[in-house]
PDB file of C-alpha atoms and ligand atoms in Angstrom:
ATOM      1  CA  LEU A   1       0.000   0.000   0.000  1.00 80.00           C
ATOM      2  CA  ARG A   2       1.372   3.430  -0.918  1.00 86.00           C
ATOM      3  CA  VAL A   3       1.526   6.225   1.662  1.00 79.00           C
ATOM      4  CA  GLU A   4      -1.002   8.196  -0.382  1.00 79.00           C
ATOM      5  CA  ASP A   5      -3.419   5.277  -0.216  1.00 84.00           C
ATOM      6  CA  LYS A   6      -3.072   5.144   3.564  1.00 81.00           C
ATOM      7  CA  LEU A   7      -3.519   8.899   3.969  1.00 79.00           C
ATOM      8  CA  TYR A   8      -6.738   8.631   2.009  1.00 83.00           C
ATOM      9  CA  HIS A   9      -8.318   6.888   4.998  1.00 87.00           C
ATOM     10  CA  ASN A  10      -7.811   9.900   7.281  1.00 89.00           C
ATOM     11  CA  ARG A  11     -10.678  12.319   7.728  1.00 92.00           C
ATOM     12  CA  TYR A  12     -10.462  16.054   8.215  1.00 93.00           C
ATOM     13  CA  LEU A  13     -13.065  18.372   9.649  1.00 95.00           C
ATOM     14  CA  VAL A  14     -12.572  21.957   8.456  1.00 95.00           C
ATOM     15  CA  ASP A  15     -13.148  24.783  10.946  1.00 96.00           C
ATOM     16  CA  PRO A  16     -14.556  27.376   8.511  1.00 95.00           C
ATOM     17  CA  GLY A  17     -12.884  30.766   8.713  1.00 95.00           C
ATOM     18  CA  ARG A  18     -10.506  29.688  11.500  1.00 96.00           C
ATOM     19  CA  PRO A  19      -7.371  28.234   9.942  1.00 96.00           C
ATOM     20  CA  HIS A  20      -5.112  26.805  12.634  1.00 98.00           C
ATOM     21  CA  ILE A  21      -1.940  27.706  10.745  1.00 98.00           C
ATOM     22  CA  LYS A  22      -1.266  31.059   9.086  1.00 98.00           C
ATOM     23  CA  VAL A  23       1.647  32.295   6.976  1.00 98.00           C
ATOM     24  CA  ARG A  24       2.748  35.807   7.839  1.00 98.00           C
ATOM     25  CA  PRO A  25       2.706  38.249   4.900  1.00 97.00           C
ATOM     26  CA  HIS A  26       6.054  38.338   3.120  1.00 98.00           C
ATOM     27  CA  GLU A  27       7.498  39.571  -0.157  1.00 96.00           C
ATOM     28  CA  LYS A  28       9.930  36.744  -0.734  1.00 97.00           C
ATOM     29  CA  PRO A  29       9.932  33.446   1.182  1.00 98.00           C
ATOM     30  CA  SER A  30      12.976  32.463   3.224  1.00 98.00           C
ATOM     31  CA  PRO A  31      14.628  29.134   2.324  1.00 98.00           C
ATOM     32  CA  ASN A  32      12.838  27.451   5.241  1.00 98.00           C
ATOM     33  CA  LEU A  33       9.456  28.826   4.262  1.00 98.00           C
ATOM     34  CA  LEU A  34      10.032  27.831   0.667  1.00 98.00           C
ATOM     35  CA  ALA A  35      10.991  24.334   1.800  1.00 98.00           C
ATOM     36  CA  LEU A  36       7.506  23.844   3.222  1.00 98.00           C
ATOM     37  CA  THR A  37       6.171  23.590  -0.331  1.00 98.00           C
ATOM     38  CA  ARG A  38       8.209  20.388  -0.614  1.00 98.00           C
ATOM     39  CA  VAL A  39       8.299  18.848   2.857  1.00 97.00           C
ATOM     40  CA  CYS A  40       4.722  19.158   4.117  1.00 97.00           C
ATOM     41  CA  PRO A  41       3.373  15.597   3.841  1.00 93.00           C
ATOM     42  CA  ALA A  42      -0.159  16.886   3.303  1.00 93.00           C
ATOM     43  CA  LYS A  43       0.952  19.360   0.615  1.00 95.00           C
ATOM     44  CA  CYS A  44      -0.716  22.255   2.425  1.00 97.00           C
ATOM     45  CA  TYR A  45       1.849  24.832   1.270  1.00 98.00           C
ATOM     46  CA  GLU A  46       2.005  26.212  -2.268  1.00 98.00           C
ATOM     47  CA  LEU A  47       3.670  29.050  -4.121  1.00 98.00           C
ATOM     48  CA  ASN A  48       1.259  31.604  -5.563  1.00 97.00           C
ATOM     49  CA  ASP A  49       1.777  33.455  -8.832  1.00 97.00           C
ATOM     50  CA  ALA A  50       3.582  36.269  -7.004  1.00 97.00           C
ATOM     51  CA  GLY A  51       6.151  33.834  -5.601  1.00 97.00           C
ATOM     52  CA  GLN A  52       4.822  33.908  -2.055  1.00 98.00           C
ATOM     53  CA  VAL A  53       4.066  30.857   0.049  1.00 98.00           C
ATOM     54  CA  GLU A  54       0.411  30.276   0.891  1.00 98.00           C
ATOM     55  CA  ILE A  55      -1.185  27.664   3.094  1.00 98.00           C
ATOM     56  CA  THR A  56      -4.463  25.812   2.914  1.00 96.00           C
ATOM     57  CA  PRO A  57      -4.392  23.880   6.190  1.00 96.00           C
ATOM     58  CA  ASP A  58      -7.231  21.518   5.248  1.00 93.00           C
ATOM     59  CA  GLY A  59      -5.766  18.036   5.476  1.00 92.00           C
ATOM     60  CA  CYS A  60      -2.945  19.040   7.849  1.00 96.00           C
ATOM     61  CA  MET A  61      -1.801  16.010   9.837  1.00 95.00           C
ATOM     62  CA  GLU A  62      -0.349  18.070  12.703  1.00 97.00           C
ATOM     63  CA  CYS A  63       3.052  16.515  12.091  1.00 96.00           C
ATOM     64  CA  GLY A  64       4.777  19.699  13.264  1.00 97.00           C
ATOM     65  CA  THR A  65       7.340  19.894  10.458  1.00 98.00           C
ATOM     66  CA  CYS A  66       6.375  23.425   9.491  1.00 98.00           C
ATOM     67  CA  ARG A  67       6.253  24.414  13.136  1.00 98.00           C
ATOM     68  CA  ILE A  68       9.859  23.292  13.639  1.00 98.00           C
ATOM     69  CA  LEU A  69      11.068  25.008  10.477  1.00 98.00           C
ATOM     70  CA  CYS A  70       9.247  28.331  10.623  1.00 98.00           C
ATOM     71  CA  GLU A  71       7.444  29.102  13.865  1.00 97.00           C
ATOM     72  CA  ALA A  72      10.442  30.415  15.850  1.00 97.00           C
ATOM     73  CA  SER A  73      11.319  32.825  13.045  1.00 97.00           C
ATOM     74  CA  GLY A  74       7.771  34.150  13.104  1.00 97.00           C
ATOM     75  CA  GLU A  75       7.097  33.209   9.498  1.00 98.00           C
ATOM     76  CA  ILE A  76       4.103  31.119  10.423  1.00 98.00           C
ATOM     77  CA  GLU A  77       1.638  31.108  13.282  1.00 98.00           C
ATOM     78  CA  TRP A  78       0.871  27.583  14.400  1.00 98.00           C
ATOM     79  CA  ASN A  79      -1.901  26.355  16.680  1.00 97.00           C
ATOM     80  CA  TYR A  80      -3.680  23.082  17.117  1.00 97.00           C
ATOM     81  CA  PRO A  81      -7.182  23.034  15.642  1.00 97.00           C
ATOM     82  CA  ARG A  82     -10.040  23.658  18.051  1.00 96.00           C
ATOM     83  CA  GLY A  83     -11.466  20.597  19.745  1.00 95.00           C
ATOM     84  CA  GLY A  84     -13.522  18.494  17.370  1.00 93.00           C
ATOM     85  CA  PHE A  85     -11.850  19.902  14.249  1.00 96.00           C
ATOM     86  CA  GLY A  86      -8.828  18.914  12.236  1.00 96.00           C
ATOM     87  CA  VAL A  87      -7.490  15.521  11.341  1.00 95.00           C
ATOM     88  CA  LEU A  88      -9.021  12.234  12.417  1.00 93.00           C
ATOM     89  CA  PHE A  89      -6.534   9.448  11.945  1.00 90.00           C
ATOM     90  CA  LYS A  90      -7.604   6.020  10.948  1.00 84.00           C
ATOM     91  CA  PHE A  91      -5.208   3.267  11.901  1.00 71.00           C
ATOM     92  CA  GLY A  92      -4.948  -0.175  10.384  1.00 60.00           C
TER      93      GLY A  92
HETATM   94 FE1  SF4 B   1       1.975  20.155   6.777  1.00 50.33          FE
HETATM   95 FE2  SF4 B   1       2.768  18.976   9.020  1.00 50.33          FE
HETATM   96 FE3  SF4 B   1       2.665  21.644   8.872  1.00 50.33          FE
HETATM   97 FE4  SF4 B   1       0.412  20.229   8.930  1.00 50.33          FE
HETATM   98  S1  SF4 B   1       1.930  20.382  10.583  1.00 50.33           S
HETATM   99  S2  SF4 B   1       0.841  21.930   7.533  1.00 50.33           S
HETATM  100  S3  SF4 B   1       0.986  18.389   7.769  1.00 50.33           S
HETATM  101  S4  SF4 B   1       4.023  20.290   7.689  1.00 50.33           S
END
């Protein structure tokens, strides 16, 4: 079974209008911020047409990779989703 096939079994409940991760406005992404477009396992980060990094946190697995790379520098704001929202892992 591929990783993608396993991830498909997870469920995600969106908290409308309250994203739990935000990218601070920037003109040009730092190397760490840019790296998130490649390392996020849920592919939440993308480059927009202006070359800035944007996030759509739907599907975030709360792995913490982006938090380790970019929270201390202030490039992202990271919180857990509110209770009852976010990822629901299915094991097995
Ligand atoms: Fe992606 Fe992990 Fe950050 Fe969620 S916590 S947005 S899955 S890198």
